[in-house]
PDB file of C-alpha atoms and ligand atoms in Angstrom:
ATOM      1  CA  MET A 200      -3.100   3.578  55.281  1.00 57.00           C
ATOM      2  CA  SER A 201      -5.673   0.756  55.108  1.00 64.00           C
ATOM      3  CA  ALA A 202      -5.602  -2.371  53.146  1.00 64.00           C
ATOM      4  CA  VAL A 203      -7.685  -3.867  50.397  1.00 62.00           C
ATOM      5  CA  SER A 204      -7.367  -7.727  49.896  1.00 64.00           C
ATOM      6  CA  GLY A 205      -4.097  -7.492  52.035  1.00 67.00           C
ATOM      7  CA  VAL A 206      -2.531  -4.727  49.894  1.00 71.00           C
ATOM      8  CA  ALA A 207      -1.868  -1.452  51.645  1.00 90.00           C
ATOM      9  CA  VAL A 208      -3.799   1.372  49.903  1.00 95.00           C
ATOM     10  CA  GLY A 209      -4.040   5.038  50.762  1.00 97.00           C
ATOM     11  CA  THR A 210      -6.817   7.193  52.312  1.00 98.00           C
ATOM     12  CA  LEU A 211      -8.677   9.884  50.602  1.00 98.00           C
ATOM     13  CA  TYR A 212      -8.961  12.973  52.866  1.00 98.00           C
ATOM     14  CA  VAL A 213     -11.939  15.259  52.145  1.00 98.00           C
ATOM     15  CA  VAL A 214     -10.551  18.581  53.404  1.00 98.00           C
ATOM     16  CA  ALA A 215     -12.607  21.749  53.930  1.00 98.00           C
ATOM     17  CA  THR A 216     -10.672  24.959  53.089  1.00 98.00           C
ATOM     18  CA  PRO A 217     -11.832  28.728  54.027  1.00 98.00           C
ATOM     19  CA  ILE A 218     -14.870  30.493  52.500  1.00 98.00           C
ATOM     20  CA  GLY A 219     -13.036  33.803  52.796  1.00 97.00           C
ATOM     21  CA  ASN A 220     -11.109  34.250  55.958  1.00 98.00           C
ATOM     22  CA  LEU A 221      -7.801  32.252  55.654  1.00 97.00           C
ATOM     23  CA  ASP A 222      -7.616  31.994  59.390  1.00 97.00           C
ATOM     24  CA  ASP A 223     -10.675  29.588  59.250  1.00 98.00           C
ATOM     25  CA  ILE A 224      -8.539  26.735  57.967  1.00 98.00           C
ATOM     26  CA  THR A 225      -8.076  23.999  60.701  1.00 98.00           C
ATOM     27  CA  ALA A 226      -4.879  22.839  62.137  1.00 98.00           C
ATOM     28  CA  ARG A 227      -5.699  19.241  60.967  1.00 98.00           C
ATOM     29  CA  ALA A 228      -6.510  20.547  57.455  1.00 98.00           C
ATOM     30  CA  LEU A 229      -3.004  22.124  57.186  1.00 98.00           C
ATOM     31  CA  ARG A 230      -1.353  18.854  58.536  1.00 98.00           C
ATOM     32  CA  THR A 231      -3.204  16.703  56.080  1.00 98.00           C
ATOM     33  CA  LEU A 232      -2.551  18.924  53.122  1.00 98.00           C
ATOM     34  CA  ARG A 233       1.236  18.850  54.046  1.00 98.00           C
ATOM     35  CA  GLU A 234       1.237  15.183  54.541  1.00 98.00           C
ATOM     36  CA  VAL A 235      -0.480  13.698  51.654  1.00 98.00           C
ATOM     37  CA  LYS A 236       1.207  12.734  48.411  1.00 98.00           C
ATOM     38  CA  LEU A 237      -1.202  14.463  46.158  1.00 97.00           C
ATOM     39  CA  ILE A 238      -3.936  17.130  46.381  1.00 97.00           C
ATOM     40  CA  ALA A 239      -6.891  16.750  43.913  1.00 96.00           C
ATOM     41  CA  ALA A 240      -8.199  20.348  43.593  1.00 96.00           C
ATOM     42  CA  GLU A 241     -11.001  21.894  41.816  1.00 93.00           C
ATOM     43  CA  ASP A 242      -8.776  24.713  40.310  1.00 94.00           C
ATOM     44  CA  THR A 243      -5.057  24.059  40.764  1.00 95.00           C
ATOM     45  CA  ARG A 244      -4.254  27.836  40.131  1.00 95.00           C
ATOM     46  CA  HIS A 245      -6.586  28.930  42.753  1.00 95.00           C
ATOM     47  CA  SER A 246      -5.494  26.292  45.424  1.00 96.00           C
ATOM     48  CA  LEU A 247      -1.930  26.851  44.647  1.00 96.00           C
ATOM     49  CA  ARG A 248      -2.185  30.522  46.107  1.00 96.00           C
ATOM     50  CA  LEU A 249      -3.778  28.852  49.308  1.00 97.00           C
ATOM     51  CA  LEU A 250      -1.030  26.413  49.577  1.00 98.00           C
ATOM     52  CA  GLN A 251       1.744  28.907  49.142  1.00 97.00           C
ATOM     53  CA  HIS A 252       0.244  31.219  51.749  1.00 97.00           C
ATOM     54  CA  PHE A 253       0.645  28.342  54.200  1.00 98.00           C
ATOM     55  CA  GLY A 254       3.980  27.280  52.936  1.00 98.00           C
ATOM     56  CA  ILE A 255       2.846  23.942  51.530  1.00 98.00           C
ATOM     57  CA  ALA A 256       4.537  22.199  48.641  1.00 97.00           C
ATOM     58  CA  THR A 257       2.394  19.173  48.026  1.00 98.00           C
ATOM     59  CA  PRO A 258       1.746  18.586  44.257  1.00 97.00           C
ATOM     60  CA  LEU A 259      -1.696  19.497  42.991  1.00 97.00           C
ATOM     61  CA  ALA A 260      -3.755  17.945  40.179  1.00 95.00           C
ATOM     62  CA  ALA A 261      -7.145  18.991  38.813  1.00 93.00           C
ATOM     63  CA  CYS A 262     -10.331  17.398  39.797  1.00 90.00           C
ATOM     64  CA  HIS A 263     -13.109  19.444  38.577  1.00 83.00           C
ATOM     65  CA  GLU A 264     -16.711  18.869  37.271  1.00 77.00           C
ATOM     66  CA  HIS A 265     -15.487  18.314  33.694  1.00 74.00           C
ATOM     67  CA  ASN A 266     -12.691  15.750  34.388  1.00 77.00           C
ATOM     68  CA  GLU A 267     -13.942  14.236  37.757  1.00 71.00           C
ATOM     69  CA  ARG A 268     -15.389  11.066  36.089  1.00 72.00           C
ATOM     70  CA  ASP A 269     -12.372  10.446  33.858  1.00 72.00           C
ATOM     71  CA  GLU A 270      -9.532  11.697  35.926  1.00 66.00           C
ATOM     72  CA  GLY A 271     -11.046  10.187  39.087  1.00 69.00           C
ATOM     73  CA  GLY A 272      -9.384   6.823  37.806  1.00 85.00           C
ATOM     74  CA  ARG A 273      -6.067   8.557  37.968  1.00 89.00           C
ATOM     75  CA  PHE A 274      -6.492   9.510  41.785  1.00 94.00           C
ATOM     76  CA  LEU A 275      -7.928   5.965  42.450  1.00 94.00           C
ATOM     77  CA  THR A 276      -4.753   4.413  40.840  1.00 93.00           C
ATOM     78  CA  ARG A 277      -2.721   6.516  43.198  1.00 95.00           C
ATOM     79  CA  LEU A 278      -4.819   5.617  46.242  1.00 96.00           C
ATOM     80  CA  LEU A 279      -4.650   1.830  45.406  1.00 95.00           C
ATOM     81  CA  ALA A 280      -0.893   2.156  44.982  1.00 96.00           C
ATOM     82  CA  GLY A 281      -0.805   3.325  48.397  1.00 97.00           C
ATOM     83  CA  ASP A 282      -0.620   7.074  48.283  1.00 97.00           C
ATOM     84  CA  ASP A 283      -2.658   9.273  50.506  1.00 98.00           C
ATOM     85  CA  VAL A 284      -4.646  11.766  48.508  1.00 98.00           C
ATOM     86  CA  ALA A 285      -6.428  14.969  49.760  1.00 98.00           C
ATOM     87  CA  LEU A 286      -9.461  16.337  47.849  1.00 98.00           C
ATOM     88  CA  ILE A 287     -10.199  20.130  48.120  1.00 98.00           C
ATOM     89  CA  SER A 288     -12.385  22.666  46.282  1.00 97.00           C
ATOM     90  CA  ASP A 289     -12.050  26.309  45.683  1.00 97.00           C
ATOM     91  CA  ALA A 290     -13.741  27.219  49.078  1.00 97.00           C
ATOM     92  CA  GLY A 291     -15.485  25.442  51.910  1.00 98.00           C
ATOM     93  CA  THR A 292     -16.399  21.841  51.958  1.00 98.00           C
ATOM     94  CA  PRO A 293     -15.840  19.671  48.710  1.00 98.00           C
ATOM     95  CA  LEU A 294     -18.881  18.185  47.358  1.00 97.00           C
ATOM     96  CA  ILE A 295     -21.285  20.743  48.838  1.00 98.00           C
ATOM     97  CA  SER A 296     -22.305  22.287  45.488  1.00 97.00           C
ATOM     98  CA  ASP A 297     -18.700  21.500  44.472  1.00 96.00           C
ATOM     99  CA  PRO A 298     -16.907  18.577  42.761  1.00 94.00           C
ATOM    100  CA  GLY A 299     -15.943  15.364  44.430  1.00 95.00           C
ATOM    101  CA  PHE A 300     -18.959  13.242  44.653  1.00 95.00           C
ATOM    102  CA  HIS A 301     -17.748  10.771  41.782  1.00 93.00           C
ATOM    103  CA  LEU A 302     -14.314  10.502  43.298  1.00 95.00           C
ATOM    104  CA  VAL A 303     -15.599   9.782  46.683  1.00 96.00           C
ATOM    105  CA  ARG A 304     -18.114   7.310  45.673  1.00 95.00           C
ATOM    106  CA  ALA A 305     -15.535   5.436  43.293  1.00 93.00           C
ATOM    107  CA  ALA A 306     -12.977   5.473  46.218  1.00 95.00           C
ATOM    108  CA  ARG A 307     -15.503   4.026  48.679  1.00 97.00           C
ATOM    109  CA  ALA A 308     -16.720   1.532  46.155  1.00 95.00           C
ATOM    110  CA  ALA A 309     -13.020   0.462  45.645  1.00 94.00           C
ATOM    111  CA  GLY A 310     -12.670  -0.067  49.392  1.00 95.00           C
ATOM    112  CA  VAL A 311     -10.485   2.989  50.041  1.00 97.00           C
ATOM    113  CA  ARG A 312     -11.009   4.633  53.298  1.00 98.00           C
ATOM    114  CA  VAL A 313     -12.586   8.225  53.003  1.00 98.00           C
ATOM    115  CA  VAL A 314     -11.891  10.396  55.930  1.00 98.00           C
ATOM    116  CA  PRO A 315     -13.622  13.949  56.254  1.00 98.00           C
ATOM    117  CA  VAL A 316     -11.465  16.696  57.559  1.00 98.00           C
ATOM    118  CA  PRO A 317     -14.247  19.342  58.338  1.00 98.00           C
ATOM    119  CA  GLY A 318     -14.236  23.077  58.351  1.00 98.00           C
ATOM    120  CA  ALA A 319     -15.840  26.028  56.763  1.00 98.00           C
ATOM    121  CA  CYS A 320     -19.024  25.647  54.864  1.00 98.00           C
ATOM    122  CA  ALA A 321     -21.095  28.681  53.842  1.00 98.00           C
ATOM    123  CA  LEU A 322     -24.494  27.249  54.388  1.00 98.00           C
ATOM    124  CA  ILE A 323     -23.697  26.048  57.960  1.00 98.00           C
ATOM    125  CA  ALA A 324     -21.872  29.405  58.784  1.00 98.00           C
ATOM    126  CA  ALA A 325     -24.982  31.233  57.588  1.00 98.00           C
ATOM    127  CA  LEU A 326     -27.431  28.972  59.406  1.00 98.00           C
ATOM    128  CA  SER A 327     -25.426  29.342  62.672  1.00 98.00           C
ATOM    129  CA  ALA A 328     -25.948  33.167  62.698  1.00 98.00           C
ATOM    130  CA  ALA A 329     -29.090  33.776  60.914  1.00 98.00           C
ATOM    131  CA  GLY A 330     -31.385  33.272  63.950  1.00 98.00           C
ATOM    132  CA  LEU A 331     -33.815  30.988  62.029  1.00 98.00           C
ATOM    133  CA  PRO A 332     -34.777  27.630  63.205  1.00 98.00           C
ATOM    134  CA  SER A 333     -31.911  25.446  62.872  1.00 98.00           C
ATOM    135  CA  ASP A 334     -33.206  22.018  64.196  1.00 98.00           C
ATOM    136  CA  ARG A 335     -34.499  20.974  60.785  1.00 98.00           C
ATOM    137  CA  PHE A 336     -33.346  22.704  57.451  1.00 98.00           C
ATOM    138  CA  SER A 337     -33.315  21.742  53.908  1.00 98.00           C
ATOM    139  CA  PHE A 338     -30.280  22.836  51.695  1.00 98.00           C
ATOM    140  CA  GLU A 339     -31.561  23.550  48.112  1.00 98.00           C
ATOM    141  CA  GLY A 340     -28.238  24.379  46.550  1.00 98.00           C
ATOM    142  CA  PHE A 341     -28.263  26.642  43.523  1.00 98.00           C
ATOM    143  CA  LEU A 342     -31.747  27.545  41.730  1.00 98.00           C
ATOM    144  CA  PRO A 343     -32.070  27.206  38.180  1.00 97.00           C
ATOM    145  CA  ALA A 344     -30.979  30.324  36.377  1.00 96.00           C
ATOM    146  CA  LYS A 345     -34.192  31.104  34.464  1.00 95.00           C
ATOM    147  CA  SER A 346     -37.297  32.373  36.360  1.00 94.00           C
ATOM    148  CA  VAL A 347     -39.672  29.699  34.933  1.00 96.00           C
ATOM    149  CA  GLY A 348     -37.536  26.804  36.365  1.00 97.00           C
ATOM    150  CA  ARG A 349     -36.734  28.717  39.432  1.00 97.00           C
ATOM    151  CA  ARG A 350     -40.355  29.521  40.162  1.00 97.00           C
ATOM    152  CA  SER A 351     -41.339  25.810  39.765  1.00 97.00           C
ATOM    153  CA  ARG A 352     -38.456  24.755  42.148  1.00 98.00           C
ATOM    154  CA  LEU A 353     -39.678  27.364  44.658  1.00 97.00           C
ATOM    155  CA  ASP A 354     -43.309  26.034  44.319  1.00 95.00           C
ATOM    156  CA  ALA A 355     -42.114  22.542  45.060  1.00 97.00           C
ATOM    157  CA  VAL A 356     -40.822  23.683  48.459  1.00 97.00           C
ATOM    158  CA  SER A 357     -43.178  26.488  49.417  1.00 95.00           C
ATOM    159  CA  GLU A 358     -45.107  24.284  52.016  1.00 92.00           C
ATOM    160  CA  ASP A 359     -42.021  22.811  53.510  1.00 96.00           C
ATOM    161  CA  PRO A 360     -41.886  23.618  57.230  1.00 96.00           C
ATOM    162  CA  ARG A 361     -37.978  23.501  57.394  1.00 98.00           C
ATOM    163  CA  THR A 362     -35.695  26.393  57.007  1.00 98.00           C
ATOM    164  CA  LEU A 363     -34.739  26.682  53.278  1.00 98.00           C
ATOM    165  CA  ILE A 364     -31.243  27.350  52.346  1.00 98.00           C
ATOM    166  CA  PHE A 365     -30.145  28.499  48.901  1.00 98.00           C
ATOM    167  CA  TYR A 366     -26.875  29.357  47.386  1.00 98.00           C
ATOM    168  CA  GLU A 367     -27.031  32.176  44.642  1.00 97.00           C
ATOM    169  CA  ALA A 368     -24.803  33.965  42.350  1.00 96.00           C
ATOM    170  CA  PRO A 369     -24.618  37.783  42.983  1.00 96.00           C
ATOM    171  CA  HIS A 370     -26.020  38.771  39.485  1.00 96.00           C
ATOM    172  CA  ARG A 371     -29.080  36.748  40.209  1.00 96.00           C
ATOM    173  CA  ILE A 372     -29.728  37.627  43.743  1.00 97.00           C
ATOM    174  CA  LEU A 373     -32.392  40.263  43.135  1.00 97.00           C
ATOM    175  CA  GLU A 374     -34.408  38.315  40.708  1.00 97.00           C
ATOM    176  CA  SER A 375     -34.309  35.235  42.988  1.00 98.00           C
ATOM    177  CA  ILE A 376     -35.456  37.249  46.026  1.00 98.00           C
ATOM    178  CA  ALA A 377     -38.215  38.610  43.705  1.00 98.00           C
ATOM    179  CA  ASP A 378     -39.318  35.223  42.818  1.00 98.00           C
ATOM    180  CA  MET A 379     -39.288  34.052  46.438  1.00 98.00           C
ATOM    181  CA  ARG A 380     -41.312  36.939  47.324  1.00 96.00           C
ATOM    182  CA  ASP A 381     -43.989  36.125  44.779  1.00 95.00           C
ATOM    183  CA  VAL A 382     -44.034  32.323  45.604  1.00 95.00           C
ATOM    184  CA  PHE A 383     -43.567  32.412  49.227  1.00 95.00           C
ATOM    185  CA  GLY A 384     -45.361  35.670  49.854  1.00 94.00           C
ATOM    186  CA  ALA A 385     -43.901  38.985  50.897  1.00 95.00           C
ATOM    187  CA  GLU A 386     -44.278  38.500  54.631  1.00 94.00           C
ATOM    188  CA  ARG A 387     -42.053  35.364  54.917  1.00 96.00           C
ATOM    189  CA  ILE A 388     -38.893  36.132  57.012  1.00 98.00           C
ATOM    190  CA  ALA A 389     -35.604  35.608  55.181  1.00 98.00           C
ATOM    191  CA  VAL A 390     -31.988  36.178  55.863  1.00 98.00           C
ATOM    192  CA  LEU A 391     -29.381  37.269  53.362  1.00 98.00           C
ATOM    193  CA  GLY A 392     -25.817  36.156  54.292  1.00 98.00           C
ATOM    194  CA  ARG A 393     -23.345  37.893  52.077  1.00 98.00           C
ATOM    195  CA  GLU A 394     -19.517  37.795  52.101  1.00 98.00           C
ATOM    196  CA  LEU A 395     -19.392  35.622  55.189  1.00 98.00           C
ATOM    197  CA  THR A 396     -16.023  35.698  57.102  1.00 98.00           C
ATOM    198  CA  LYS A 397     -14.936  38.557  54.912  1.00 98.00           C
ATOM    199  CA  THR A 398     -14.387  42.194  55.326  1.00 97.00           C
ATOM    200  CA  PHE A 399     -17.917  43.286  54.211  1.00 95.00           C
ATOM    201  CA  GLU A 400     -19.796  40.553  55.781  1.00 97.00           C
ATOM    202  CA  THR A 401     -23.490  41.101  55.924  1.00 96.00           C
ATOM    203  CA  LEU A 402     -26.396  39.181  57.417  1.00 97.00           C
ATOM    204  CA  LYS A 403     -29.778  40.905  56.851  1.00 98.00           C
ATOM    205  CA  GLY A 404     -32.914  39.593  58.117  1.00 98.00           C
ATOM    206  CA  ALA A 405     -36.232  40.977  56.880  1.00 98.00           C
ATOM    207  CA  ALA A 406     -39.476  39.917  55.382  1.00 98.00           C
ATOM    208  CA  LEU A 407     -39.020  38.990  51.687  1.00 98.00           C
ATOM    209  CA  GLY A 408     -40.738  42.090  50.369  1.00 97.00           C
ATOM    210  CA  GLU A 409     -38.612  44.397  52.456  1.00 98.00           C
ATOM    211  CA  LEU A 410     -35.396  42.469  51.804  1.00 98.00           C
ATOM    212  CA  HIS A 411     -36.127  42.652  48.088  1.00 98.00           C
ATOM    213  CA  ASP A 412     -36.455  46.413  48.185  1.00 98.00           C
ATOM    214  CA  TRP A 413     -33.496  46.790  50.515  1.00 97.00           C
ATOM    215  CA  VAL A 414     -31.165  44.855  47.864  1.00 97.00           C
ATOM    216  CA  ALA A 415     -32.663  46.693  45.092  1.00 97.00           C
ATOM    217  CA  ALA A 416     -31.955  49.998  46.553  1.00 97.00           C
ATOM    218  CA  ASP A 417     -28.222  49.237  47.233  1.00 94.00           C
ATOM    219  CA  SER A 418     -26.102  47.800  44.498  1.00 92.00           C
ATOM    220  CA  ASN A 419     -23.403  46.761  46.914  1.00 92.00           C
ATOM    221  CA  GLN A 420     -25.764  44.083  48.194  1.00 92.00           C
ATOM    222  CA  GLN A 421     -25.843  42.738  44.742  1.00 93.00           C
ATOM    223  CA  ARG A 422     -22.077  41.899  44.788  1.00 94.00           C
ATOM    224  CA  GLY A 423     -19.995  39.204  46.318  1.00 96.00           C
ATOM    225  CA  GLU A 424     -20.965  35.673  47.631  1.00 97.00           C
ATOM    226  CA  CYS A 425     -24.415  35.062  48.929  1.00 97.00           C
ATOM    227  CA  VAL A 426     -26.540  32.462  50.893  1.00 98.00           C
ATOM    228  CA  LEU A 427     -30.319  33.057  51.275  1.00 98.00           C
ATOM    229  CA  LEU A 428     -32.085  31.505  54.152  1.00 98.00           C
ATOM    230  CA  VAL A 429     -35.936  31.539  54.170  1.00 98.00           C
ATOM    231  CA  SER A 430     -37.992  30.454  57.142  1.00 98.00           C
ATOM    232  CA  GLY A 431     -40.138  27.403  56.755  1.00 97.00           C
ATOM    233  CA  TRP A 432     -43.776  27.525  55.901  1.00 95.00           C
ATOM    234  CA  GLN A 433     -46.112  27.829  58.813  1.00 91.00           C
ATOM    235  CA  ALA A 434     -49.780  26.472  58.317  1.00 81.00           C
ATOM    236  CA  PRO A 435     -52.010  29.520  58.539  1.00 73.00           C
ATOM    237  CA  GLU A 436     -54.545  29.591  61.225  1.00 73.00           C
ATOM    238  CA  VAL A 437     -57.646  28.142  59.602  1.00 69.00           C
ATOM    239  CA  ASP A 438     -60.037  31.043  60.276  1.00 65.00           C
ATOM    240  CA  GLU A 439     -57.266  33.561  59.323  1.00 67.00           C
ATOM    241  CA  ALA A 440     -56.766  31.885  55.948  1.00 73.00           C
ATOM    242  CA  VAL A 441     -60.347  32.009  54.769  1.00 82.00           C
ATOM    243  CA  SER A 442     -62.008  35.220  53.931  1.00 85.00           C
ATOM    244  CA  GLY A 443     -65.451  36.323  55.313  1.00 87.00           C
ATOM    245  CA  GLU A 444     -66.869  35.861  51.759  1.00 89.00           C
ATOM    246  CA  ALA A 445     -65.522  32.405  51.355  1.00 90.00           C
ATOM    247  CA  LEU A 446     -67.176  31.533  54.924  1.00 90.00           C
ATOM    248  CA  ARG A 447     -70.304  32.963  53.935  1.00 92.00           C
ATOM    249  CA  VAL A 448     -70.446  30.719  50.629  1.00 93.00           C
ATOM    250  CA  LEU A 449     -69.371  27.783  52.656  1.00 92.00           C
ATOM    251  CA  ASP A 450     -71.932  28.241  55.306  1.00 91.00           C
ATOM    252  CA  LEU A 451     -74.839  28.791  52.637  1.00 93.00           C
ATOM    253  CA  LEU A 452     -73.810  25.490  50.855  1.00 94.00           C
ATOM    254  CA  LEU A 453     -73.438  23.475  54.190  1.00 92.00           C
ATOM    255  CA  GLY A 454     -77.059  24.207  54.794  1.00 91.00           C
ATOM    256  CA  GLU A 455     -77.998  22.594  51.522  1.00 94.00           C
ATOM    257  CA  MET A 456     -75.666  19.703  51.008  1.00 94.00           C
ATOM    258  CA  PRO A 457     -73.288  17.140  52.591  1.00 93.00           C
ATOM    259  CA  LEU A 458     -69.976  18.558  54.004  1.00 94.00           C
ATOM    260  CA  LYS A 459     -67.601  17.035  51.554  1.00 92.00           C
ATOM    261  CA  ARG A 460     -69.635  18.397  48.548  1.00 94.00           C
ATOM    262  CA  ALA A 461     -70.020  21.728  50.117  1.00 93.00           C
ATOM    263  CA  ALA A 462     -66.353  22.134  50.662  1.00 92.00           C
ATOM    264  CA  ALA A 463     -65.565  21.151  47.075  1.00 92.00           C
ATOM    265  CA  LEU A 464     -68.188  23.522  45.497  1.00 94.00           C
ATOM    266  CA  ALA A 465     -67.168  26.392  47.728  1.00 93.00           C
ATOM    267  CA  ALA A 466     -63.529  25.898  46.678  1.00 90.00           C
ATOM    268  CA  GLU A 467     -64.556  26.102  43.126  1.00 92.00           C
ATOM    269  CA  ILE A 468     -66.580  29.305  43.718  1.00 93.00           C
ATOM    270  CA  THR A 469     -64.235  31.062  45.857  1.00 90.00           C
ATOM    271  CA  GLY A 470     -60.719  29.799  44.742  1.00 87.00           C
ATOM    272  CA  VAL A 471     -59.726  28.891  48.318  1.00 87.00           C
ATOM    273  CA  ARG A 472     -58.068  25.441  48.649  1.00 83.00           C
ATOM    274  CA  LYS A 473     -60.671  22.580  49.078  1.00 85.00           C
ATOM    275  CA  ASN A 474     -58.601  20.815  51.839  1.00 81.00           C
ATOM    276  CA  LEU A 475     -58.664  24.266  53.899  1.00 86.00           C
ATOM    277  CA  LEU A 476     -62.469  24.778  53.315  1.00 89.00           C
ATOM    278  CA  TYR A 477     -62.954  21.036  54.253  1.00 88.00           C
ATOM    279  CA  GLN A 478     -61.102  21.629  57.598  1.00 86.00           C
ATOM    280  CA  VAL A 479     -63.071  24.784  58.216  1.00 87.00           C
ATOM    281  CA  ALA A 480     -66.259  22.911  57.613  1.00 88.00           C
ATOM    282  CA  LEU A 481     -65.415  20.232  60.013  1.00 86.00           C
ATOM    283  CA  GLU A 482     -64.597  22.820  62.652  1.00 83.00           C
ATOM    284  CA  ARG A 483     -67.961  24.548  62.048  1.00 80.00           C
ATOM    285  CA  GLN A 484     -69.774  21.529  62.343  1.00 79.00           C
ATOM    286  CA  LYS A 485     -68.038  20.583  65.661  1.00 76.00           C
ATOM    287  CA  ASP A 486     -68.886  24.057  67.020  1.00 72.00           C
ATOM    288  CA  ALA A 487     -72.599  23.917  65.750  1.00 69.00           C
TER     289      ALA A 487
HETATM  290  N1  SAM B 731     -18.339  24.197  48.880  1.00 75.86           N
HETATM  291  C1  SAM B 731     -18.806  25.482  49.308  1.00 75.86           C
HETATM  292  C2  SAM B 731     -19.348  25.513  50.724  1.00 75.86           C
HETATM  293  O1  SAM B 731     -18.868  24.641  51.598  1.00 75.86           O
HETATM  294  O2  SAM B 731     -20.083  26.275  51.084  1.00 75.86           O
HETATM  295  C3  SAM B 731     -19.784  26.094  48.289  1.00 75.86           C
HETATM  296  C4  SAM B 731     -19.264  26.268  46.972  1.00 75.86           C
HETATM  297  S1  SAM B 731     -20.472  26.973  45.898  1.00 75.86           S
HETATM  298  C5  SAM B 731     -19.613  26.554  44.306  1.00 75.86           C
HETATM  299  C6  SAM B 731     -20.145  28.695  46.008  1.00 75.86           C
HETATM  300  C7  SAM B 731     -21.400  29.285  46.600  1.00 75.86           C
HETATM  301  O3  SAM B 731     -21.372  29.217  48.048  1.00 75.86           O
HETATM  302  C8  SAM B 731     -21.511  30.849  46.417  1.00 75.86           C
HETATM  303  O4  SAM B 731     -22.095  31.074  45.172  1.00 75.86           O
HETATM  304  C9  SAM B 731     -22.372  31.317  47.627  1.00 75.86           C
HETATM  305  O5  SAM B 731     -23.755  30.985  47.233  1.00 75.86           O
HETATM  306  C10 SAM B 731     -21.768  30.404  48.818  1.00 75.86           C
HETATM  307  N2  SAM B 731     -20.697  31.046  49.355  1.00 75.86           N
HETATM  308  C11 SAM B 731     -19.462  30.701  49.436  1.00 75.86           C
HETATM  309  N3  SAM B 731     -18.593  31.435  50.114  1.00 75.86           N
HETATM  310  C12 SAM B 731     -19.467  32.275  50.657  1.00 75.86           C
HETATM  311  C13 SAM B 731     -19.297  33.424  51.660  1.00 75.86           C
HETATM  312  N4  SAM B 731     -18.152  33.768  51.984  1.00 75.86           N
HETATM  313  N5  SAM B 731     -20.331  34.121  51.991  1.00 75.86           N
HETATM  314  C14 SAM B 731     -21.695  33.684  51.423  1.00 75.86           C
HETATM  315  N6  SAM B 731     -21.853  32.690  50.620  1.00 75.86           N
HETATM  316  C15 SAM B 731     -20.826  31.883  50.265  1.00 75.86           C
END
């Protein structure tokens, strides 16, 4: 218990629960859920099963995306009256593509202590076993449901050098991989993490083109919960990226006009990016 203006107030514990395997709940999470006065849960019926499994009888109240802003006041009142409250979601870590942000923000703004009780999180579980660079990554959450919006979001991150992590619903997994293949290129390496910590756990790594065909050929891979990890963009070697024909056009123009103009005109003629041709032109000038 902490104090706001000398009055004892409760603590809000943000408690991670399993993403499949119930053994993944931590000893601290169980103790916290047992000891708090109230548990704010995304879906009370779903969480009741979890609590019953562990013999925990703490009362539950709903805190989901539709009532979080209004009902948040109710949890805040309890906290300010001195009761400890735990926040949980249906699976994994609250606030990670799950409700809780408004409550946590309101609690902190009111001077209530907010304590994380960490545990399972699908994106971190997937990243820890995917074998893709994990020193820097970008969690992109869920992509838009429609292809136009999805492709534009993918376009926006297509030259991000960090490992990209997406959550996706099983009925959209195939079309999302198809869009990734088209936007990022069929050769970009990706890993599909499916049903992590559960009986049919799969971690399949392949180039996006191959991964798409593998998922398309096996309807089992289009079921269950999935995380997609895509390796970050790597700048192509300058010479490798520019075709012989584009180089020929660039060389011809370099003989006739200043470098910047030659690169711009060659880009218009060949469709190759101006910046890339500019870099190539600089290198060719250096070598000449
Ligand atoms: N808060 C959760 C967390 O910490 O990972 C995520 C909740 S979000 C509503 C649900 C999404 O997380 C699923 O659609 C899926 O993309 C991913 N996910 C959850 N459990 C998973 C699992 N066992 N295996 C793979 N992905 C999972």
